[in-house]
PDB file of C-alpha atoms in Angstrom:
ATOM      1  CA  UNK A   1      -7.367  29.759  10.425  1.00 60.00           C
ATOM      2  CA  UNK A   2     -10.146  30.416  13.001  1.00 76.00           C
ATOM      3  CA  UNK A   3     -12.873  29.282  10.654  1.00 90.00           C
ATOM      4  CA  UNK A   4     -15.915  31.367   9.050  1.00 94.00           C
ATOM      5  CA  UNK A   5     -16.767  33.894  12.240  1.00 95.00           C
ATOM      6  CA  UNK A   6     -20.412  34.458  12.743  1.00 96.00           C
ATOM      7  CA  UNK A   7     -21.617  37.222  15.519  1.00 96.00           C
ATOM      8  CA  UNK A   8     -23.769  37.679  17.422  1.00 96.00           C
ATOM      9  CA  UNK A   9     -24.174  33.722  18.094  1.00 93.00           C
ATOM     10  CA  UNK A  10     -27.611  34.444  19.379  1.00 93.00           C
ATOM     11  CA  UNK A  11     -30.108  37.669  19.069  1.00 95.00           C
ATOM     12  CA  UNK A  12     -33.436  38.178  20.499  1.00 95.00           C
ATOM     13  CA  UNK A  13     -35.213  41.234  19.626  1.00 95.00           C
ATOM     14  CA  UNK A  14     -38.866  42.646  19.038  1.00 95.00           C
ATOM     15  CA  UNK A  15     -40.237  43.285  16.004  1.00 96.00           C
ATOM     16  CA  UNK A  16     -40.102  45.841  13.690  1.00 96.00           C
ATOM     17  CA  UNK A  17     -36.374  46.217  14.748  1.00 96.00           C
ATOM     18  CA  UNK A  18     -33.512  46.203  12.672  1.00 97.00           C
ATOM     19  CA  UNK A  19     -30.913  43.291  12.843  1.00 97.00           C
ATOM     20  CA  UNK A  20     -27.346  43.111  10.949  1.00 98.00           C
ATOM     21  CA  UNK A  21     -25.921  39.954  10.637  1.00 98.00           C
ATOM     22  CA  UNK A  22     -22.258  39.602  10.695  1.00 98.00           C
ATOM     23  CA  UNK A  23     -19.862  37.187   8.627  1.00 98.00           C
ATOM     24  CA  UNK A  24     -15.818  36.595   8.274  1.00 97.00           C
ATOM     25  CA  UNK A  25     -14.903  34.080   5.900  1.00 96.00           C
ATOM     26  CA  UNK A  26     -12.424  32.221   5.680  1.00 95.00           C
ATOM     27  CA  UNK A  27      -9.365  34.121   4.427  1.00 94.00           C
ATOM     28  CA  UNK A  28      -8.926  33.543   0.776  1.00 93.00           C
ATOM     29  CA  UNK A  29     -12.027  32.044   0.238  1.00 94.00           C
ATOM     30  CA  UNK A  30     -13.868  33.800  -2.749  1.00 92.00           C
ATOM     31  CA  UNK A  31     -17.265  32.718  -2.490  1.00 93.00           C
ATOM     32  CA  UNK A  32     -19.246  33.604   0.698  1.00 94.00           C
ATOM     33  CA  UNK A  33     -23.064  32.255   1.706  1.00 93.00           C
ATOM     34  CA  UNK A  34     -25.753  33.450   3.553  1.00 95.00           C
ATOM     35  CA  UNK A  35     -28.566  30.581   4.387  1.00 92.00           C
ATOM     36  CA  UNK A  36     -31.416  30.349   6.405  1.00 92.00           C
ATOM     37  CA  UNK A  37     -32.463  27.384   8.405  1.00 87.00           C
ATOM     38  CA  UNK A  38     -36.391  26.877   9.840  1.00 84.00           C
ATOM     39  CA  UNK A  39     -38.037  23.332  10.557  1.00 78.00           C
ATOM     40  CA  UNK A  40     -40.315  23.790   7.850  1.00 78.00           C
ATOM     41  CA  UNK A  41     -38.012  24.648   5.071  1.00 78.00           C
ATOM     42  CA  UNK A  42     -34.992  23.221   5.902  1.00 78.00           C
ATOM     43  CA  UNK A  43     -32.011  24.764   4.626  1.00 81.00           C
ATOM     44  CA  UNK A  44     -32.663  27.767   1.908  1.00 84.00           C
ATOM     45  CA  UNK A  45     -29.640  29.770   0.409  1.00 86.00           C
ATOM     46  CA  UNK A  46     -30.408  33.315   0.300  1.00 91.00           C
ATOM     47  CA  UNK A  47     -27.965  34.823  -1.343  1.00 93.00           C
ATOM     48  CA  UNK A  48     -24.052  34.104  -2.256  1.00 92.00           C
ATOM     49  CA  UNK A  49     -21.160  36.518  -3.485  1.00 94.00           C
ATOM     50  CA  UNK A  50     -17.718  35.647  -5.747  1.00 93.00           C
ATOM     51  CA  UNK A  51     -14.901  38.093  -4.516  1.00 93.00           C
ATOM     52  CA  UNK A  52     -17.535  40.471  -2.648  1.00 94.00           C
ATOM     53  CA  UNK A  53     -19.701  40.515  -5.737  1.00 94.00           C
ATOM     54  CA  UNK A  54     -23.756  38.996  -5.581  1.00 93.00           C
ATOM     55  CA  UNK A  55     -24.129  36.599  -7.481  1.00 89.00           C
ATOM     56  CA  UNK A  56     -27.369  35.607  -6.737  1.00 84.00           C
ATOM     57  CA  UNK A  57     -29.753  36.694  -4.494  1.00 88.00           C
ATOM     58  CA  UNK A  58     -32.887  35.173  -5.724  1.00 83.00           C
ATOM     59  CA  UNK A  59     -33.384  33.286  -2.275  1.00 85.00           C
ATOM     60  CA  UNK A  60     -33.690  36.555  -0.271  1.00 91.00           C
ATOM     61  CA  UNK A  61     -37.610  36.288   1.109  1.00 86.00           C
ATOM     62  CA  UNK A  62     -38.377  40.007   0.315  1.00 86.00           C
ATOM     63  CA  UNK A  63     -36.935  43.842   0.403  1.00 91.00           C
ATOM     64  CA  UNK A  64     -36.846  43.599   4.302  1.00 95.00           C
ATOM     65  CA  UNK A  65     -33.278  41.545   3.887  1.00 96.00           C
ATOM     66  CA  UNK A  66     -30.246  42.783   2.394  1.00 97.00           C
ATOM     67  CA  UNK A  67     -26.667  41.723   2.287  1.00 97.00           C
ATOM     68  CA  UNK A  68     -23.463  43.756   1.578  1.00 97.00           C
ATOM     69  CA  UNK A  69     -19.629  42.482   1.728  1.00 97.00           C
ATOM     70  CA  UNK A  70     -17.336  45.898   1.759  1.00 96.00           C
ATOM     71  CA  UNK A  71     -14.502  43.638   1.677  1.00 95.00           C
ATOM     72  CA  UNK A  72     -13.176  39.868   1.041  1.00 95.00           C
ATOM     73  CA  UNK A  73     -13.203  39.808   4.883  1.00 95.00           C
ATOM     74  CA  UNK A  74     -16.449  40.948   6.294  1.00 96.00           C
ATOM     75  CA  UNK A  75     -19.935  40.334   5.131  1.00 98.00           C
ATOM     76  CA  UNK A  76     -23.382  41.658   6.559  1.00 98.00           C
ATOM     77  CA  UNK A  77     -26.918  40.253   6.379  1.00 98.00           C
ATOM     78  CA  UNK A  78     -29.591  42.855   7.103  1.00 98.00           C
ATOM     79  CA  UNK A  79     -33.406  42.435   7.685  1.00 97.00           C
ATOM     80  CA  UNK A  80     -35.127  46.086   8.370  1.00 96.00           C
ATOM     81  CA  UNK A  81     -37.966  45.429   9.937  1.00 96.00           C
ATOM     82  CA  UNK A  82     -37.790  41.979  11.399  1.00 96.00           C
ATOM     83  CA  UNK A  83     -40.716  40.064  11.663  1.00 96.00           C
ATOM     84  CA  UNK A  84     -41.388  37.125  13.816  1.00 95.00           C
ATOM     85  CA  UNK A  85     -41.323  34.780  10.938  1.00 94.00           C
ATOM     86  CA  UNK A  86     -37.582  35.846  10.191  1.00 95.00           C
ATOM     87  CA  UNK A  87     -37.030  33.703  13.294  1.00 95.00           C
ATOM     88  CA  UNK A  88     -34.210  31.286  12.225  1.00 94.00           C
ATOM     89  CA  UNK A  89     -30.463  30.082  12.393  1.00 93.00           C
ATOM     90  CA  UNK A  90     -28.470  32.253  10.343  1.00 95.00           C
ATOM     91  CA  UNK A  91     -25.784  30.561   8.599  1.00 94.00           C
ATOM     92  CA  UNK A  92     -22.802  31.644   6.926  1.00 95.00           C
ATOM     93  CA  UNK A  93     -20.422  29.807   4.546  1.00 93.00           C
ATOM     94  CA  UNK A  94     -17.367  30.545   2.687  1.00 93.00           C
ATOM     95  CA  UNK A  95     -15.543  28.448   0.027  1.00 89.00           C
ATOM     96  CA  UNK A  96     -12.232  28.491  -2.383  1.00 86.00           C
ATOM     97  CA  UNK A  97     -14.346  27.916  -5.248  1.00 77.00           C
ATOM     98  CA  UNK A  98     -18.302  27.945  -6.042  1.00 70.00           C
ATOM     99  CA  UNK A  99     -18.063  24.226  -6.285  1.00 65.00           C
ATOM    100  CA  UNK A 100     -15.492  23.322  -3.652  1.00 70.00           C
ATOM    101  CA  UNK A 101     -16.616  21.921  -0.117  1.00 77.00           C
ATOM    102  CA  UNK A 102     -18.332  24.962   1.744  1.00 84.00           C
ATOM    103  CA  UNK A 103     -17.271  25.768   5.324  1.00 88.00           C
ATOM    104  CA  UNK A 104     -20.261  26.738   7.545  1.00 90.00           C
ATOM    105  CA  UNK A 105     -20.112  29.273  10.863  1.00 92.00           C
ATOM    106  CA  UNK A 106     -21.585  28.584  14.318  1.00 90.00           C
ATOM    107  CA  UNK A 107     -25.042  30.675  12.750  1.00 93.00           C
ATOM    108  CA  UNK A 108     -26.600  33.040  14.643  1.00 95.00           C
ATOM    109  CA  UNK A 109     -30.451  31.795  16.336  1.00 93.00           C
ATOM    110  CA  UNK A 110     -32.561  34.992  15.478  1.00 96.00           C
ATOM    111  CA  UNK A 111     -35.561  35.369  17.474  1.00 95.00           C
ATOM    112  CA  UNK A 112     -38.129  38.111  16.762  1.00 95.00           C
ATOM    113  CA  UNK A 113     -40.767  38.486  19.499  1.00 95.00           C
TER     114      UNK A 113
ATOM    115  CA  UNK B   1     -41.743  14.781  -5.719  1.00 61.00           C
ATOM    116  CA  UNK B   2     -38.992  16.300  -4.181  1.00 76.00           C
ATOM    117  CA  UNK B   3     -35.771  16.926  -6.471  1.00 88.00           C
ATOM    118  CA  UNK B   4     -33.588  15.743  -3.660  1.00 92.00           C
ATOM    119  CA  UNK B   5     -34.734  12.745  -1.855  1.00 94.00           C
ATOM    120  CA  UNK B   6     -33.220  10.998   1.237  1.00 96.00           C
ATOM    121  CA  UNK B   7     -33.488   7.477   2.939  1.00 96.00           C
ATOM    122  CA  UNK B   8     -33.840   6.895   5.536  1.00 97.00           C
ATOM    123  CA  UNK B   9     -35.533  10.104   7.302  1.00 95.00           C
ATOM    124  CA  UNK B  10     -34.855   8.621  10.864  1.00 96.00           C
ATOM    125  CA  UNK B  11     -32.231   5.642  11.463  1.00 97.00           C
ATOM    126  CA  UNK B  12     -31.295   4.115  14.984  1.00 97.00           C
ATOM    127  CA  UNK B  13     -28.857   1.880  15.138  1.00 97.00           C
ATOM    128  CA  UNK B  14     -26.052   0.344  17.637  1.00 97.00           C
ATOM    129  CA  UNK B  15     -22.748   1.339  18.058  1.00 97.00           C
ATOM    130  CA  UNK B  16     -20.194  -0.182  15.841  1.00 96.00           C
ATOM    131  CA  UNK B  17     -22.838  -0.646  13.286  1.00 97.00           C
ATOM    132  CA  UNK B  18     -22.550   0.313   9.404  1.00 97.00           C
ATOM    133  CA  UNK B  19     -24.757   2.770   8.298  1.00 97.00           C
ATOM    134  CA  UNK B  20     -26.143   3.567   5.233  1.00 97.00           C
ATOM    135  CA  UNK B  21     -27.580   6.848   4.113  1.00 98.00           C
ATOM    136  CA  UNK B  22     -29.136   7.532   0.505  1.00 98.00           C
ATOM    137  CA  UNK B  23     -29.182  10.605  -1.906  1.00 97.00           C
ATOM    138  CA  UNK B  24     -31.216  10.318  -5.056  1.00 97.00           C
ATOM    139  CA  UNK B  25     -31.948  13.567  -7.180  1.00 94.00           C
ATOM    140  CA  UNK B  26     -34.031  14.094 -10.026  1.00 92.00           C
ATOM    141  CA  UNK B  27     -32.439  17.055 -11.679  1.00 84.00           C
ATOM    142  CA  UNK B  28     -28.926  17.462 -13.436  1.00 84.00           C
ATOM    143  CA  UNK B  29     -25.973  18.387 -11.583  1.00 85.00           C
ATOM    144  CA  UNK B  30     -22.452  19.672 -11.304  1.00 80.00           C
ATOM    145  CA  UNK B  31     -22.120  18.374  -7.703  1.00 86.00           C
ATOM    146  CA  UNK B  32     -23.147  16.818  -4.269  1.00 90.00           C
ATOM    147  CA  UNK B  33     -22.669  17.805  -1.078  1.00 90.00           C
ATOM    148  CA  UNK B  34     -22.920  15.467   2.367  1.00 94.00           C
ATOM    149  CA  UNK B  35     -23.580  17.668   5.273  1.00 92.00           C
ATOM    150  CA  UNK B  36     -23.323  16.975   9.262  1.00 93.00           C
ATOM    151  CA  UNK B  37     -25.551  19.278  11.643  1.00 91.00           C
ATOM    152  CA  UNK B  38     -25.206  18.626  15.708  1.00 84.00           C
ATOM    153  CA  UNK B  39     -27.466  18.845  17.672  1.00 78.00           C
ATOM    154  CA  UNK B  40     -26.173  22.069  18.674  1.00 74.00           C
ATOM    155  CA  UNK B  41     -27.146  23.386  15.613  1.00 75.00           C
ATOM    156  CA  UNK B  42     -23.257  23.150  13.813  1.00 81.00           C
ATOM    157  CA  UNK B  43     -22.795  22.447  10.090  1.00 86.00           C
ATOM    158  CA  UNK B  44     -19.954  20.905   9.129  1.00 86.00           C
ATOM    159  CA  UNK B  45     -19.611  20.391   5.234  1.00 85.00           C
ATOM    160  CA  UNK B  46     -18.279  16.500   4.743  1.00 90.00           C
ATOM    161  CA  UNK B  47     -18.026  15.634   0.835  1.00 89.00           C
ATOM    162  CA  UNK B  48     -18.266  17.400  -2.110  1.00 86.00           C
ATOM    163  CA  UNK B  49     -18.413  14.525  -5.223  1.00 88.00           C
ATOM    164  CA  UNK B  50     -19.005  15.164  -8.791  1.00 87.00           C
ATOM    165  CA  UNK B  51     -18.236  11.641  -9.216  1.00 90.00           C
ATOM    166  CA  UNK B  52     -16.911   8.054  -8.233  1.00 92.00           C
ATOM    167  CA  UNK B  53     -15.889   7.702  -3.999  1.00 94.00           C
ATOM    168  CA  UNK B  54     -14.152  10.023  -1.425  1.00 92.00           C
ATOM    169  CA  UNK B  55     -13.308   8.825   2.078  1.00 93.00           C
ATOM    170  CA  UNK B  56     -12.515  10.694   5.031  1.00 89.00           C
ATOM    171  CA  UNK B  57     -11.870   8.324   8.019  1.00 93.00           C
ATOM    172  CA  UNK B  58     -14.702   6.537   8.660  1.00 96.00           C
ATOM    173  CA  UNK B  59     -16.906   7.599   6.093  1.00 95.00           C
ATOM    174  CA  UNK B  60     -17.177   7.066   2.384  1.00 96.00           C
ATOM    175  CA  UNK B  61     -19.485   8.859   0.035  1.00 96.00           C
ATOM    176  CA  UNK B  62     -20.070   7.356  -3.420  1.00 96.00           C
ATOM    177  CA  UNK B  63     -21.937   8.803  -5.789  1.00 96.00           C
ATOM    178  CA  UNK B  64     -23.109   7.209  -9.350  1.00 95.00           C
ATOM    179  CA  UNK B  65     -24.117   9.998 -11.823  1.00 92.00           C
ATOM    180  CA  UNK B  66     -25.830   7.773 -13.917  1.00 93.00           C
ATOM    181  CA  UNK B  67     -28.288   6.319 -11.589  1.00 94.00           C
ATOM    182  CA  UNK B  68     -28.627  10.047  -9.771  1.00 95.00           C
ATOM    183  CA  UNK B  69     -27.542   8.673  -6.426  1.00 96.00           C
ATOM    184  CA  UNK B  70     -25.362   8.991  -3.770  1.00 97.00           C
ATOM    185  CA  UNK B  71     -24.591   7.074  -0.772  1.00 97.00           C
ATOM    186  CA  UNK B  72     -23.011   8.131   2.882  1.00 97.00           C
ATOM    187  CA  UNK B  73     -21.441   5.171   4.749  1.00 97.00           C
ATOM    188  CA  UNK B  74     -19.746   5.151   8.481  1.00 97.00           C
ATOM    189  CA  UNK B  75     -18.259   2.399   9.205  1.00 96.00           C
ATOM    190  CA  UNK B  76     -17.724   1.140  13.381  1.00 96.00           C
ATOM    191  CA  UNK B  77     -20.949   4.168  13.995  1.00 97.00           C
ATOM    192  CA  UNK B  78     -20.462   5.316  17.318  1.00 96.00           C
ATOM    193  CA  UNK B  79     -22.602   7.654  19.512  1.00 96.00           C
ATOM    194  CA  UNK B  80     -20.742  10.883  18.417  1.00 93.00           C
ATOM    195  CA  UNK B  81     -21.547  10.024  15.047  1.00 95.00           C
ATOM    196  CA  UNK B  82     -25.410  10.948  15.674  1.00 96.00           C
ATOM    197  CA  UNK B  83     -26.513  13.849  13.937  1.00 95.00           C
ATOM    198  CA  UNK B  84     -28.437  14.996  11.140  1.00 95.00           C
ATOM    199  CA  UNK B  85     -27.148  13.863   7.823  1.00 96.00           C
ATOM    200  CA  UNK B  86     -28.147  15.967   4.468  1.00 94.00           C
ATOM    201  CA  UNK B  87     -27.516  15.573   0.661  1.00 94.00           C
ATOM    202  CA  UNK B  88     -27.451  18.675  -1.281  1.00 90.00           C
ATOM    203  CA  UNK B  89     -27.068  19.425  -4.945  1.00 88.00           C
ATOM    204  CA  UNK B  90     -26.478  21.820  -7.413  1.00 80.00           C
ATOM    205  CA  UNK B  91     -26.828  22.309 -10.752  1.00 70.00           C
ATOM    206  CA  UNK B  92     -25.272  24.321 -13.578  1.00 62.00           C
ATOM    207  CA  UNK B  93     -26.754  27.904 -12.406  1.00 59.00           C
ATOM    208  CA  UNK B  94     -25.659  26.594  -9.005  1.00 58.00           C
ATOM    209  CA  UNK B  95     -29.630  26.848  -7.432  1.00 61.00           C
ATOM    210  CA  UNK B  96     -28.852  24.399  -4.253  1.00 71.00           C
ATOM    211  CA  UNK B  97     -31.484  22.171  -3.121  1.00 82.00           C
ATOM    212  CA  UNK B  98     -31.791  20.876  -0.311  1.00 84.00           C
ATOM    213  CA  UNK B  99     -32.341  17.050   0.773  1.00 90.00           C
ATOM    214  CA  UNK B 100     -34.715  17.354   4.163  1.00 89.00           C
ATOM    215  CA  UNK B 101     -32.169  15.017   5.847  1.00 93.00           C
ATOM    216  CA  UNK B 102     -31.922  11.889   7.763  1.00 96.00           C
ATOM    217  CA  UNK B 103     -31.612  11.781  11.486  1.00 96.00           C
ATOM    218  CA  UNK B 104     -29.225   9.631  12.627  1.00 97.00           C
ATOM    219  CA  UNK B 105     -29.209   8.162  16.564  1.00 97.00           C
ATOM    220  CA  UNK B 106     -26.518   5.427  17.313  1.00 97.00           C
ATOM    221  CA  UNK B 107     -27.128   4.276  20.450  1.00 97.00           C
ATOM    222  CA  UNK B 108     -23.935   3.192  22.646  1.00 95.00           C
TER     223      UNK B 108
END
């Protein structure tokens, strides 16, 4: 398997622009992540799905980000309008089971101007 | 306090050194997770213990429920190893949290 599949790998924009995240687990893997990375908080989960299902989605910052998985396969991350605060690494992770080691994507470096 | 707390923050060492990284969390949990970040910004998940020792070449994370800690050893370090190490946990309603990691630098 290729791994979880993040695109774009890097997106610069301006703000008050939309920007869709993309995400392709692992196949088979029934959990799927979405986390955010800055230096001043680290590592946050935003939101995570069981079998294209959220779970939980008490880490997304605000109505400006939303996240939708059609399918086991695909997964999208959504921030309408950006904001030059949402300027982070992206990162996406998929695993067999909630508890089971978590594989991580490349993440994709937002910058909002 | 922090719930998740890591030792050291930075560590330099020499190549072929041991190394020594601690976890120690406050809250209950159902499990641990080591973590690896590059430089280049890669996350690469390492352990996942609920309890007693795994080992993957040359590391070995241990992880004693009863004293809420957890340790990440590399044995014969070596410059690739250098990267940002992080402990995370998570508990029964599966809120992770986040150690703010230890930067490792081996120096060949």
């Amino acid at each position: 398997d290729a791994g979880v599949i993040q695109s774009p790998r890097h997106e610069v924009t301006e703000m008050g622009q939309e920007v869709t995240l993309r995400c392709k687990p692992i196949s088979g893997h029934d959990y799927l992540f979405w986390y955010r990375q800055t230096m001043m908080r680290g590592l946050e989960l935003l939101i995570y799905f069981n079998n294209n299902v959220p779970i939980d989605d008490s880490g997304m910052p605000e109505d400006r980000f939303s996240a939708k998985m059609p399918n086991a396969s695909f997964s999208t991350l959504k921030i309408q309008p950006s904001e030059p605060r949402d300027s982070a690494v992206y990162f996406c992770a998929s695993s067999l089971f909630r508890e089971e080691t978590q594989y991580f994507g490349p993440g994709t470096r937002l910058l909002v101007l | 306090k922090n719930e998740v707390e890591q030792s050291p923050q930075n560590l330099t060492a020499q190549e072929e050194e041991f190394i020594t990284i601690n976890c120690s969390y406050s809250v209950g949990i159902s499990a641990l997770h080591w973590l690896q970040q590059h430089p280049g910004g890669g996350i690469v998940s390492l352990f996942m213990l609920s309890s007693g020792k795994k080992k993957h070449g040359r590391l070995i994370a241990t992880i004693n429920i009863q004293e809420k800690h957890s340790s990440l050893h590399i044995t014969a370090s070596h410059p690739r190893d250098s990267a940002v190490y992080i402990c995370a946990v998570s508990g029964s309603n599966y809120q992770l949290i986040w150690g703010a990691g230890t930067k490792l630098i081996i120096k060949p």
